[in-house]
Short mmCIF file of C-alpha atoms and ligand atoms in Angstrom, two decimals:
data_model
loop_
_atom_site.label_atom_id
_atom_site.label_comp_id
_atom_site.label_asym_id
_atom_site.label_seq_id
_atom_site.Cartn_x
_atom_site.Cartn_y
_atom_site.Cartn_z
CA UNK A 558 54.09 28.81 -2.40
CA UNK A 559 52.85 30.28 -5.63
CA UNK A 560 52.05 33.96 -5.82
CA UNK A 561 48.53 34.87 -4.78
CA UNK A 562 48.15 32.26 -2.11
CA UNK A 563 47.81 29.45 -4.64
CA UNK A 564 49.56 26.17 -4.21
CA UNK A 565 51.10 23.93 -6.77
CA UNK A 566 48.62 21.18 -7.38
CA UNK A 567 49.74 17.82 -6.19
CA UNK A 568 52.12 19.26 -3.60
CA UNK A 569 50.77 16.78 -1.11
CA UNK A 570 47.51 16.80 0.82
CA UNK A 571 47.40 16.97 4.56
CA UNK A 572 46.30 14.50 7.15
CA UNK A 573 44.12 15.69 9.96
CA UNK A 574 44.44 14.08 13.38
CA UNK A 575 41.52 11.78 13.76
CA UNK A 576 40.65 8.67 15.61
CA UNK A 577 37.62 6.69 14.62
CA UNK A 578 35.54 7.24 17.71
CA UNK A 579 32.58 5.02 18.62
CA UNK A 580 30.65 8.26 18.82
CA UNK A 581 31.15 9.07 15.15
CA UNK A 582 30.38 5.53 14.08
CA UNK A 583 27.12 5.45 16.04
CA UNK A 584 26.11 8.87 14.75
CA UNK A 585 26.69 7.67 11.21
CA UNK A 586 24.80 4.41 11.72
CA UNK A 587 21.76 6.27 13.03
CA UNK A 588 21.90 8.82 10.23
CA UNK A 589 22.21 6.11 7.63
CA UNK A 590 18.88 4.65 8.71
CA UNK A 591 17.50 7.56 6.69
CA UNK A 592 18.23 5.28 3.73
CA UNK A 593 15.82 2.69 5.15
CA UNK A 594 12.74 4.73 4.36
CA UNK A 595 13.90 5.24 0.80
CA UNK A 596 14.71 1.58 0.29
CA UNK A 597 11.46 0.38 1.81
CA UNK A 598 9.54 2.46 -0.68
CA UNK A 599 11.54 1.33 -3.67
CA UNK A 600 10.90 -2.27 -2.74
CA UNK A 601 7.30 -2.14 -1.59
CA UNK A 602 5.24 -0.75 -4.46
CA UNK A 603 5.99 -3.40 -7.09
CA UNK A 604 4.61 -6.13 -4.84
CA UNK A 605 1.62 -4.10 -3.65
CA UNK A 606 0.55 -3.18 -7.17
CA UNK A 607 0.46 -6.84 -8.09
CA UNK A 608 -1.99 -7.68 -5.29
CA UNK A 609 -5.53 -8.28 -6.56
CA UNK A 610 -7.27 -6.75 -3.57
CA UNK A 611 -5.32 -3.53 -3.92
CA UNK A 612 -6.02 -3.27 -7.65
CA UNK A 613 -9.70 -3.98 -7.19
CA UNK A 614 -10.06 -1.31 -4.54
CA UNK A 615 -8.07 1.49 -6.13
CA UNK A 616 -7.53 0.67 -9.77
CA UNK A 617 -10.50 -1.45 -10.84
CA UNK A 618 -9.94 -0.69 -14.52
CA UNK A 619 -6.41 -1.99 -14.31
CA UNK A 620 -7.62 -5.07 -12.54
CA UNK A 621 -10.16 -5.76 -15.24
CA UNK A 622 -7.60 -5.29 -17.95
CA UNK A 623 -5.10 -7.56 -16.30
CA UNK A 624 -7.59 -10.35 -15.78
CA UNK A 625 -8.81 -10.03 -19.30
CA UNK A 626 -5.74 -9.60 -21.41
CA UNK A 627 -7.14 -9.10 -24.84
CA UNK A 628 -5.20 -7.50 -27.60
CA UNK A 629 -1.67 -8.20 -26.47
CA UNK A 630 -0.38 -11.69 -26.90
CA UNK A 631 3.21 -10.65 -26.55
CA UNK A 632 4.83 -11.47 -23.23
CA UNK A 633 6.66 -8.17 -23.47
CA UNK A 634 3.44 -6.13 -23.22
CA UNK A 635 1.51 -8.04 -20.59
CA UNK A 636 1.97 -5.44 -17.89
CA UNK A 637 1.96 -2.16 -19.73
CA UNK A 638 -0.20 0.33 -17.83
CA UNK A 639 0.41 3.99 -17.15
CA UNK A 640 -1.97 4.57 -14.30
CA UNK A 641 -0.39 1.89 -12.25
CA UNK A 642 3.17 3.01 -12.90
CA UNK A 643 2.10 6.49 -11.95
CA UNK A 644 1.28 5.20 -8.48
CA UNK A 645 4.82 3.85 -8.19
CA UNK A 646 6.60 6.80 -9.66
CA UNK A 647 4.63 9.83 -8.38
CA UNK A 648 6.51 9.64 -5.12
CA UNK A 649 9.74 10.45 -6.90
CA UNK A 650 8.34 13.66 -8.34
CA UNK A 651 7.35 14.83 -4.87
CA UNK A 652 10.83 13.97 -3.61
CA UNK A 653 12.34 15.95 -6.45
CA UNK A 654 10.52 19.13 -5.53
CA UNK A 655 11.04 18.65 -1.80
CA UNK A 656 14.79 18.32 -2.16
CA UNK A 657 15.03 22.00 -3.09
CA UNK A 658 13.21 23.09 0.05
CA UNK A 659 15.39 20.66 1.95
CA UNK A 660 18.48 22.36 0.61
CA UNK A 661 17.50 25.67 2.20
CA UNK A 662 16.52 23.98 5.47
CA UNK A 663 19.76 22.02 5.59
CA UNK A 664 21.78 25.15 5.12
CA UNK A 665 19.91 27.47 7.46
CA UNK A 666 18.84 25.14 10.24
CA UNK A 667 21.29 22.28 9.96
CA UNK A 668 21.39 18.73 8.66
CA UNK A 669 19.70 17.38 11.74
CA UNK A 670 16.57 19.49 11.36
CA UNK A 671 16.20 18.37 7.74
CA UNK A 672 16.44 14.75 8.77
CA UNK A 673 13.81 15.26 11.46
CA UNK A 674 11.46 17.00 9.06
CA UNK A 675 11.97 14.15 6.59
CA UNK A 676 11.24 11.48 9.18
CA UNK A 677 8.09 13.11 10.52
CA UNK A 678 6.54 13.88 7.12
CA UNK A 679 7.31 10.38 5.93
CA UNK A 680 5.67 8.98 9.04
CA UNK A 681 2.44 10.85 8.34
CA UNK A 682 2.54 9.57 4.77
CA UNK A 683 2.93 5.98 5.94
CA UNK A 684 -0.03 6.31 8.31
CA UNK A 685 -2.22 7.81 5.57
CA UNK A 686 -1.25 5.03 3.17
CA UNK A 687 -1.89 2.27 5.63
CA UNK A 688 -5.29 3.74 6.47
CA UNK A 689 -6.21 4.62 2.87
CA UNK A 690 -9.93 4.42 2.15
CA UNK A 691 -9.80 5.98 -1.30
CA UNK A 692 -7.42 6.94 -4.03
CA UNK A 693 -6.93 10.48 -2.68
CA UNK A 694 -5.65 9.22 0.64
CA UNK A 695 -3.37 6.90 -1.23
CA UNK A 696 -1.98 9.64 -3.44
CA UNK A 697 -1.63 12.28 -0.70
CA UNK A 698 0.14 9.69 1.43
CA UNK A 699 2.41 8.87 -1.48
CA UNK A 700 3.27 12.54 -1.92
CA UNK A 701 4.11 12.94 1.77
CA UNK A 702 6.36 9.89 1.57
CA UNK A 703 8.08 11.54 -1.35
CA UNK A 704 8.56 14.80 0.55
CA UNK A 705 10.07 12.87 3.45
CA UNK A 706 12.44 11.08 1.11
CA UNK A 707 13.43 14.33 -0.55
CA UNK A 708 14.43 15.74 2.82
CA UNK A 709 16.22 12.64 4.01
CA UNK A 710 18.14 12.01 0.80
CA UNK A 711 19.24 15.61 0.65
CA UNK A 712 20.55 15.80 4.21
CA UNK A 713 21.76 12.33 5.17
CA UNK A 714 24.61 11.93 2.66
CA UNK A 715 25.87 15.42 3.45
CA UNK A 716 25.70 14.67 7.16
CA UNK A 717 27.63 11.45 6.75
CA UNK A 718 30.36 12.98 4.62
CA UNK A 719 30.87 15.81 7.10
CA UNK A 720 30.97 13.68 10.22
CA UNK A 721 33.34 11.09 8.87
CA UNK A 722 37.11 11.41 9.17
CA UNK A 723 38.50 11.58 5.61
CA UNK A 724 40.05 8.15 5.62
CA UNK A 725 36.74 6.52 6.46
CA UNK A 726 34.41 8.85 4.63
CA UNK A 727 33.60 6.35 1.90
CA UNK A 728 32.79 3.49 4.23
CA UNK A 729 30.64 5.56 6.57
CA UNK A 730 28.83 7.27 3.75
CA UNK A 731 28.01 3.92 2.17
CA UNK A 732 26.08 3.18 5.34
CA UNK A 733 23.35 5.16 3.57
CA UNK A 734 23.31 2.84 0.57
CA UNK A 735 23.48 -0.13 2.93
CA UNK A 736 20.33 1.10 4.62
CA UNK A 737 18.66 1.55 1.22
CA UNK A 738 19.39 -2.05 0.25
CA UNK A 739 18.22 -3.37 3.63
CA UNK A 740 15.01 -1.36 3.18
CA UNK A 741 14.45 -2.89 -0.26
CA UNK A 742 15.06 -6.41 1.02
CA UNK A 743 12.79 -5.88 4.02
CA UNK A 744 10.06 -4.67 1.68
CA UNK A 745 10.31 -7.69 -0.59
CA UNK A 746 10.15 -10.02 2.41
CA UNK A 747 7.11 -8.17 3.77
CA UNK A 748 5.44 -8.40 0.37
CA UNK A 749 6.20 -12.08 0.19
CA UNK A 750 4.41 -12.51 3.52
CA UNK A 751 1.45 -10.20 2.97
CA UNK A 752 0.73 -11.49 -0.54
CA UNK A 753 -0.35 -14.71 1.13
CA UNK A 754 -2.96 -12.92 3.27
CA UNK A 755 -6.53 -12.99 2.09
CA UNK A 756 -7.34 -9.47 3.25
CA UNK A 757 -5.52 -6.21 3.81
CA UNK A 758 -2.11 -7.52 2.87
CA UNK A 759 -1.44 -4.33 0.91
CA UNK A 760 -2.44 -2.25 3.92
CA UNK A 761 0.11 -3.94 6.12
CA UNK A 762 2.80 -3.61 3.46
CA UNK A 763 2.20 0.12 3.15
CA UNK A 764 1.72 0.83 6.85
CA UNK A 765 4.91 -0.95 7.83
CA UNK A 766 6.82 1.92 6.20
CA UNK A 767 6.18 3.63 9.53
CA UNK A 768 8.71 1.32 11.19
CA UNK A 769 11.84 2.58 9.44
CA UNK A 770 10.47 6.11 9.70
CA UNK A 771 10.17 5.76 13.47
CA UNK A 772 13.67 4.34 13.78
CA UNK A 773 15.02 7.28 11.88
CA UNK A 774 12.98 10.00 13.58
CA UNK A 775 13.73 8.80 17.08
CA UNK A 776 17.39 8.14 16.27
CA UNK A 777 17.91 11.62 14.88
CA UNK A 778 16.84 13.24 18.17
CA UNK A 779 20.05 11.88 19.70
CA UNK A 780 22.34 12.94 16.86
CA UNK A 781 24.70 15.87 17.14
CA UNK A 782 24.89 18.36 14.31
CA UNK A 783 28.03 18.40 12.18
CA UNK A 784 30.82 20.86 13.05
CA UNK A 785 30.55 22.26 9.51
CA UNK A 786 26.90 23.03 10.02
CA UNK A 787 27.44 24.56 13.47
CA UNK A 788 30.07 26.89 12.06
CA UNK A 789 27.81 27.69 9.15
CA UNK A 790 25.22 28.83 11.69
CA UNK A 791 27.66 30.93 13.71
CA UNK A 792 28.25 28.53 16.63
CA UNK A 793 32.01 28.31 16.46
CA UNK A 794 32.65 27.20 20.02
CA UNK A 795 30.17 24.38 19.89
CA UNK A 796 31.60 23.39 16.57
CA UNK A 797 35.12 23.15 17.94
CA UNK A 798 33.93 21.08 20.91
CA UNK A 799 31.99 18.82 18.59
CA UNK A 800 34.94 18.35 16.28
CA UNK A 801 37.15 17.36 19.22
CA UNK A 802 34.51 14.94 20.37
CA UNK A 803 33.96 13.20 17.05
CA UNK A 804 37.67 13.07 16.21
CA UNK A 805 38.58 11.86 19.69
CA UNK A 806 41.44 14.35 20.10
CA UNK A 807 41.96 17.99 20.95
CA UNK A 808 44.52 18.26 18.12
CA UNK A 809 42.02 19.54 15.63
CA UNK A 810 43.43 23.02 15.00
CA UNK A 811 44.17 22.45 11.37
CA UNK A 812 40.90 20.81 10.41
CA UNK A 813 38.95 23.37 12.45
CA UNK A 814 40.69 26.30 10.78
CA UNK A 815 39.91 24.80 7.38
CA UNK A 816 36.26 24.38 8.30
CA UNK A 817 36.04 27.97 9.52
CA UNK A 818 37.69 29.27 6.41
CA UNK A 819 35.44 27.22 4.16
CA UNK A 820 32.51 28.60 6.04
CA UNK A 821 33.64 32.18 5.52
CA UNK A 822 33.84 31.62 1.80
CA UNK A 823 30.45 30.00 1.93
CA UNK A 824 28.87 32.85 3.89
CA UNK A 825 29.50 35.25 1.04
CA UNK A 826 27.34 33.13 -1.16
CA UNK A 827 23.78 34.37 -1.15
CA UNK A 828 22.25 32.08 -3.69
CA UNK A 829 23.93 28.69 -3.79
CA UNK A 830 21.92 27.46 -6.77
CA UNK A 831 23.09 30.44 -8.81
CA UNK A 832 26.62 30.23 -7.50
CA UNK A 833 27.01 26.64 -8.56
CA UNK A 834 26.56 27.79 -12.16
CA UNK A 835 29.79 29.82 -11.98
CA UNK A 836 32.64 28.55 -14.08
CA UNK A 837 34.82 27.51 -11.15
CA UNK A 838 32.20 25.01 -10.00
CA UNK A 839 31.81 23.46 -13.44
CA UNK A 840 33.40 20.09 -12.60
CA UNK A 841 31.18 19.68 -9.55
CA UNK A 842 28.08 20.82 -11.42
CA UNK A 843 28.65 18.45 -14.33
CA UNK A 844 29.50 15.47 -12.17
CA UNK A 845 26.72 16.12 -9.68
CA UNK A 846 24.22 16.24 -12.52
CA UNK A 847 25.51 13.32 -14.56
CA UNK A 848 26.17 10.77 -11.84
CA UNK A 849 22.55 10.42 -10.70
CA UNK A 850 21.38 10.38 -14.33
CA UNK A 851 23.82 7.61 -15.15
CA UNK A 852 22.96 5.75 -11.96
CA UNK A 853 19.37 5.45 -13.09
CA UNK A 854 20.37 4.50 -16.63
CA UNK A 855 22.20 1.45 -15.39
CA UNK A 856 18.63 0.13 -15.43
CA UNK A 857 18.81 -1.00 -11.80
CA UNK A 858 15.30 0.08 -10.94
CA UNK A 859 13.88 -2.15 -13.60
CA UNK A 860 14.95 -4.91 -11.26
CA UNK A 861 14.17 -3.11 -7.98
CA UNK A 862 10.67 -1.94 -8.93
CA UNK A 863 9.57 -4.64 -11.25
CA UNK A 864 11.52 -7.78 -10.37
CA UNK A 865 8.34 -9.77 -9.73
CA UNK A 866 6.80 -8.52 -12.97
CA UNK A 867 10.01 -9.08 -14.91
CA UNK A 868 10.38 -12.61 -13.63
CA UNK A 869 6.74 -13.29 -14.43
CA UNK A 870 7.36 -12.00 -17.94
CA UNK A 871 10.27 -14.40 -18.16
CA UNK A 872 7.88 -17.21 -17.32
CA UNK A 873 8.48 -17.70 -13.59
CA UNK A 874 5.37 -18.55 -11.52
CA UNK A 875 3.87 -16.12 -8.97
CA UNK A 876 5.69 -17.45 -5.96
CA UNK A 877 8.93 -17.99 -7.83
CA UNK A 878 8.75 -14.39 -9.03
CA UNK A 879 8.39 -12.95 -5.54
CA UNK A 880 11.08 -15.31 -4.32
CA UNK A 881 13.43 -14.17 -7.08
CA UNK A 882 12.89 -10.60 -5.91
CA UNK A 883 14.00 -11.70 -2.45
CA UNK A 884 17.09 -13.34 -3.94
CA UNK A 885 18.16 -10.25 -5.88
CA UNK A 886 17.40 -8.18 -2.77
CA UNK A 887 19.81 -10.33 -0.74
CA UNK A 888 22.53 -10.12 -3.35
CA UNK A 889 22.06 -6.35 -3.29
CA UNK A 890 22.64 -6.14 0.48
CA UNK A 891 25.58 -8.55 0.56
CA UNK A 892 27.42 -6.98 -2.36
CA UNK A 893 27.16 -3.56 -0.74
CA UNK A 894 29.59 -4.83 1.93
CA UNK A 895 32.21 -5.23 -0.77
CA UNK A 896 32.13 -1.52 -1.43
CA UNK A 897 32.25 -0.64 2.27
CA UNK A 898 35.49 -2.56 2.68
CA UNK A 899 37.16 -1.49 -0.54
CA UNK A 900 36.07 2.05 -1.29
CA UNK A 901 38.65 3.82 0.86
CA UNK A 902 41.39 1.33 0.00
CA UNK A 903 41.13 0.84 -3.76
CA UNK A 904 39.21 4.01 -4.39
CA UNK A 905 36.06 5.05 -6.18
CA UNK A 906 37.36 4.68 -9.72
CA UNK A 907 38.31 1.02 -9.47
CA UNK A 908 34.81 0.18 -8.26
CA UNK A 909 33.12 2.31 -10.90
CA UNK A 910 35.14 0.77 -13.72
CA UNK A 911 35.02 -2.85 -12.59
CA UNK A 912 31.32 -2.62 -11.73
CA UNK A 913 30.56 -1.05 -15.09
CA UNK A 914 32.29 -3.78 -17.08
CA UNK A 915 30.58 -6.49 -15.04
CA UNK A 916 27.17 -4.91 -15.65
CA UNK A 917 27.77 -4.63 -19.39
CA UNK A 918 28.64 -8.31 -19.68
CA UNK A 919 25.51 -9.33 -17.76
CA UNK A 920 23.23 -7.04 -19.76
CA UNK A 921 24.49 -8.45 -23.05
CA UNK A 922 24.05 -11.95 -21.64
CA UNK A 923 20.47 -11.43 -20.46
CA UNK A 924 19.54 -9.59 -23.67
CA UNK A 925 20.90 -12.43 -25.80
CA UNK A 926 19.14 -15.03 -23.70
CA UNK A 927 15.79 -13.24 -23.87
CA UNK A 928 16.23 -12.65 -27.61
CA UNK A 929 16.96 -16.32 -28.23
CA UNK A 930 13.91 -17.50 -26.32
CA UNK A 931 11.29 -14.81 -27.01
CA UNK A 932 12.63 -13.28 -30.22
CA UNK A 933 10.84 -10.23 -31.58
CA UNK A 934 7.36 -11.69 -31.39
CA UNK A 935 7.55 -12.15 -27.64
CA UNK A 936 6.07 -15.59 -27.63
CA UNK A 937 7.71 -18.53 -25.94
CA UNK A 938 8.92 -19.29 -22.45
CA UNK A 939 12.11 -20.03 -20.61
CA UNK A 940 13.03 -23.58 -19.76
CA UNK A 941 14.04 -24.10 -16.15
CA UNK A 942 17.70 -24.06 -17.13
CA UNK A 943 17.62 -20.83 -19.15
CA UNK A 944 15.40 -19.21 -16.50
CA UNK A 945 17.94 -19.97 -13.82
CA UNK A 946 20.77 -18.77 -16.02
CA UNK A 947 18.92 -15.47 -16.52
CA UNK A 948 18.34 -15.16 -12.78
CA UNK A 949 22.04 -15.85 -12.12
CA UNK A 950 23.10 -13.20 -14.64
CA UNK A 951 20.71 -10.71 -13.09
CA UNK A 952 22.20 -11.42 -9.67
CA UNK A 953 25.73 -10.84 -10.94
CA UNK A 954 24.50 -7.58 -12.47
CA UNK A 955 22.85 -6.48 -9.22
CA UNK A 956 26.05 -7.30 -7.31
CA UNK A 957 28.07 -5.12 -9.66
CA UNK A 958 25.66 -2.22 -9.21
CA UNK A 959 25.66 -2.72 -5.46
CA UNK A 960 29.40 -2.16 -5.14
CA UNK A 961 29.70 0.54 -7.78
CA UNK A 962 27.01 2.91 -9.00
CA UNK A 963 24.67 2.21 -6.08
CA UNK A 964 26.81 3.55 -3.25
CA UNK A 965 29.03 5.79 -5.36
CA UNK A 966 26.01 7.51 -6.86
CA UNK A 967 25.40 8.96 -3.39
CA UNK A 968 28.95 9.16 -2.11
CA UNK A 969 30.73 10.99 -4.90
CA UNK A 970 28.32 13.92 -5.30
CA UNK A 971 28.28 14.44 -1.52
CA UNK A 972 32.04 14.72 -1.22
CA UNK A 973 33.16 16.75 -4.23
CA UNK A 974 31.64 20.12 -3.30
CA UNK A 975 33.10 22.96 -1.28
CA UNK A 976 30.86 23.99 1.60
CA UNK A 977 29.31 26.90 -0.27
CA UNK A 978 27.77 24.66 -2.93
CA UNK A 979 27.46 21.43 -0.97
CA UNK A 980 23.80 21.70 -0.06
CA UNK A 981 22.81 22.99 -3.47
CA UNK A 982 24.91 20.30 -5.14
CA UNK A 983 23.25 17.62 -3.12
CA UNK A 984 19.79 18.84 -4.00
CA UNK A 985 20.71 18.76 -7.68
CA UNK A 986 21.94 15.22 -7.15
CA UNK A 987 18.75 14.17 -5.40
CA UNK A 988 16.43 15.86 -7.84
CA UNK A 989 18.16 14.51 -10.95
CA UNK A 990 18.15 11.08 -9.36
CA UNK A 991 14.46 11.33 -8.50
CA UNK A 992 13.56 12.69 -11.91
CA UNK A 993 15.14 9.81 -13.74
CA UNK A 994 13.89 7.31 -11.20
CA UNK A 995 10.46 8.68 -12.07
CA UNK A 996 11.14 8.38 -15.79
CA UNK A 997 12.39 4.81 -15.55
CA UNK A 998 9.55 3.87 -13.22
CA UNK A 999 7.07 5.41 -15.58
CA UNK A 1000 8.44 4.15 -18.86
CA UNK A 1001 9.91 0.76 -18.15
CA UNK A 1002 6.81 -1.30 -18.87
CA UNK A 1003 6.25 0.51 -22.17
CA UNK A 1004 9.89 0.23 -23.03
CA UNK A 1005 9.80 -3.50 -22.43
CA UNK A 1006 6.75 -3.65 -24.64
CA UNK A 1007 8.34 -1.70 -27.49
CA UNK A 1008 12.08 -2.32 -27.24
CA UNK A 1009 11.59 -5.98 -26.29
CA UNK A 1010 14.88 -7.76 -25.59
CA UNK A 1011 16.58 -4.63 -26.96
CA UNK A 1012 15.82 -3.03 -23.59
CA UNK A 1013 18.73 -4.90 -22.05
CA UNK A 1014 21.06 -3.73 -24.81
CA UNK A 1015 19.71 -0.19 -24.40
CA UNK A 1016 20.78 -0.05 -20.77
CA UNK A 1017 24.00 -1.88 -21.63
CA UNK A 1018 24.82 0.91 -24.08
CA UNK A 1019 24.34 3.47 -21.33
CA UNK A 1020 26.64 1.58 -19.01
CA UNK A 1021 29.34 1.64 -21.73
CA UNK A 1022 28.91 5.42 -21.95
CA UNK A 1023 29.06 6.04 -18.21
CA UNK A 1024 32.05 3.78 -17.74
CA UNK A 1025 33.94 5.78 -20.36
CA UNK A 1026 32.82 9.00 -18.67
CA UNK A 1027 34.20 7.89 -15.33
CA UNK A 1028 37.44 6.79 -16.97
CA UNK A 1029 38.05 10.24 -18.44
CA UNK A 1030 36.25 12.70 -16.20
CA UNK A 1031 35.86 11.46 -12.66
CA UNK A 1032 39.05 11.85 -10.62
CA UNK A 1033 39.86 9.74 -7.59
CA UNK A 1034 38.61 11.29 -4.35
CA UNK A 1035 39.47 8.65 -1.77
CA UNK A 1036 41.20 9.94 1.38
CA UNK A 1037 41.08 13.58 0.26
CA UNK A 1038 39.81 15.84 3.07
CA UNK A 1039 36.47 17.20 2.00
CA UNK A 1040 37.49 20.86 2.28
CA UNK A 1041 40.57 20.23 0.15
CA UNK A 1042 38.83 18.76 -2.84
CA UNK A 1043 39.76 21.63 -5.14
CA UNK A 1044 43.30 20.31 -5.22
CA UNK A 1045 41.94 17.23 -7.00
CA UNK A 1046 40.12 19.27 -9.64
CA UNK A 1047 43.04 21.59 -10.15
CA UNK A 1048 45.36 18.72 -11.03
CA UNK A 1049 42.89 17.00 -13.37
CA UNK A 1050 43.76 16.99 -17.10
CA UNK A 1051 40.38 18.39 -18.15
CA UNK A 1052 38.84 20.11 -15.13
CA UNK A 1053 42.06 21.85 -14.06
CA UNK A 1054 41.47 24.81 -16.34
CA UNK A 1055 38.18 25.63 -14.63
CA UNK A 1056 39.73 26.04 -11.20
CA UNK A 1057 41.30 29.43 -10.47
CA UNK A 1058 44.66 29.28 -8.71
CA UNK A 1059 43.41 30.90 -5.54
CA UNK A 1060 40.67 28.30 -5.13
CA UNK A 1061 43.23 25.75 -4.01
CA UNK A 1062 44.80 28.18 -1.58
CA UNK A 1063 42.06 27.37 0.88
CA UNK A 1064 44.04 24.44 2.18
CA UNK A 1065 46.80 26.79 3.25
CA UNK A 1066 44.92 29.01 5.63
CA UNK A 1067 48.06 29.73 7.59
CA UNK A 1068 49.41 31.74 4.68
CA UNK A 1069 49.16 35.39 5.67
CA UNK A 1070 46.47 36.62 3.43
CA UNK A 1071 44.39 38.82 5.69
CA UNK A 1072 44.27 41.87 3.49
C1 BGC B 1924 19.46 4.05 -6.12
C2 BGC B 1924 18.09 3.50 -6.22
C3 BGC B 1924 18.16 2.00 -6.34
C4 BGC B 1924 18.97 1.41 -5.22
C5 BGC B 1924 19.14 -0.07 -5.37
C6 BGC B 1924 20.18 3.41 -4.97
O1 BGC B 1924 21.46 3.91 -4.88
O2 BGC B 1924 19.43 5.45 -5.97
O3 BGC B 1924 17.42 4.07 -7.29
O4 BGC B 1924 16.89 1.45 -6.33
O5 BGC B 1924 20.22 2.02 -5.15
O6 BGC B 1924 19.86 -0.63 -4.33
#
């Protein structure tokens, strides 16, 4: 043991006793449904904003412009319109702001309360949207949905990471991403159905958001709070009992002592958002801020928000476009399974790096294809063969995202923080994610119009950058107990120098250091 309670990095992590109890699995499945409400919203608005009845009622000017496309002959610019994209992306701004309030709630009242708040506010938003008689109802509803999502996305990943035994943390946490992808797919199927209705199709699409919100809100009532959160709120005995219950053994002394000690450190922290700026949290701060930024700059939401529009731009018919959105939605769900089964075995880095390379290849492929058919002028159309090839490449790209940056974008930031900065870290993650989701949502149609086929190379360039970043700066975190993460940073070639020696001593609480 090094002087000062420090330990030599890499001197071997510990293994807590833990069985995978049905109780913990069910708790995690219920919590993950929080991802459903997020996914449903990502998937629903693109379809709704292409419905004539909806446009006529709320955005008549847009409708007129779309029916009477004068000025722009270029395929690339057919759908450029800021008002409409604002409808899609405003929700993400609301979520951004809400995630900071959620951080305080999550810390003071527990993860469970935050999830409940998220579910209920989202529910009200869904009802307002479904019943919307004017633009204000639509927008207020949209904002409430965003607030709900801010709360859910802040608390659910933290909840999952804390409940899970270390060796299954990745898989259980990815339940959140799984729920997101199922939500997106459900939304594209609903849109496919309601677009065929003569009246009120949009209303049904928007109102059905209440279904995942109900599942989540009711499910959460039956969830226990995490031991970490109970300790954080001074309920040590309950926390110990809960830990025994979720680990399925009474041999939890070591893990419990670590949780208590982490909580004591955390209690001394008055302002987590200020604390996280301290030098010793630099690796977490940088990674927590960059991962969500990079996740959005993979360009995934170009596909998730605008698949129907994108496929129309590429010359697919109306029905084929909506169908293609369903196809990419299915690939997204199925490929997420790959990450669930591999993330704790092969680790986060392998998935990040492989997924990145696969995305780059597809982006270059699609860009080249679009360039060869539409060129710079943007006139022309895909033959059936090239259209299908583009669709296939897009599916391979979506698959790569779905087993790399999709799930890992939520998993990694939720598991790299010590307790004292975990909530704050997660709200930075959520707000950066929401901010850039907003930016992409807002700018994509203009970017397509101005960058043309270069758009695909633009995102490809970002994926090259983020893949290199992961290679050099993101250490492997699989199987590392969440309260022992500092050991990983301490032994990293670059981040090691930011971690004071005593920060890794936490793992060795049985060292006599009660001065
Ligand atoms: C991202 C979303 C994206 C979704 C696609 C999530 O991890 O945060 O922005 O739409 O994955 O499955």
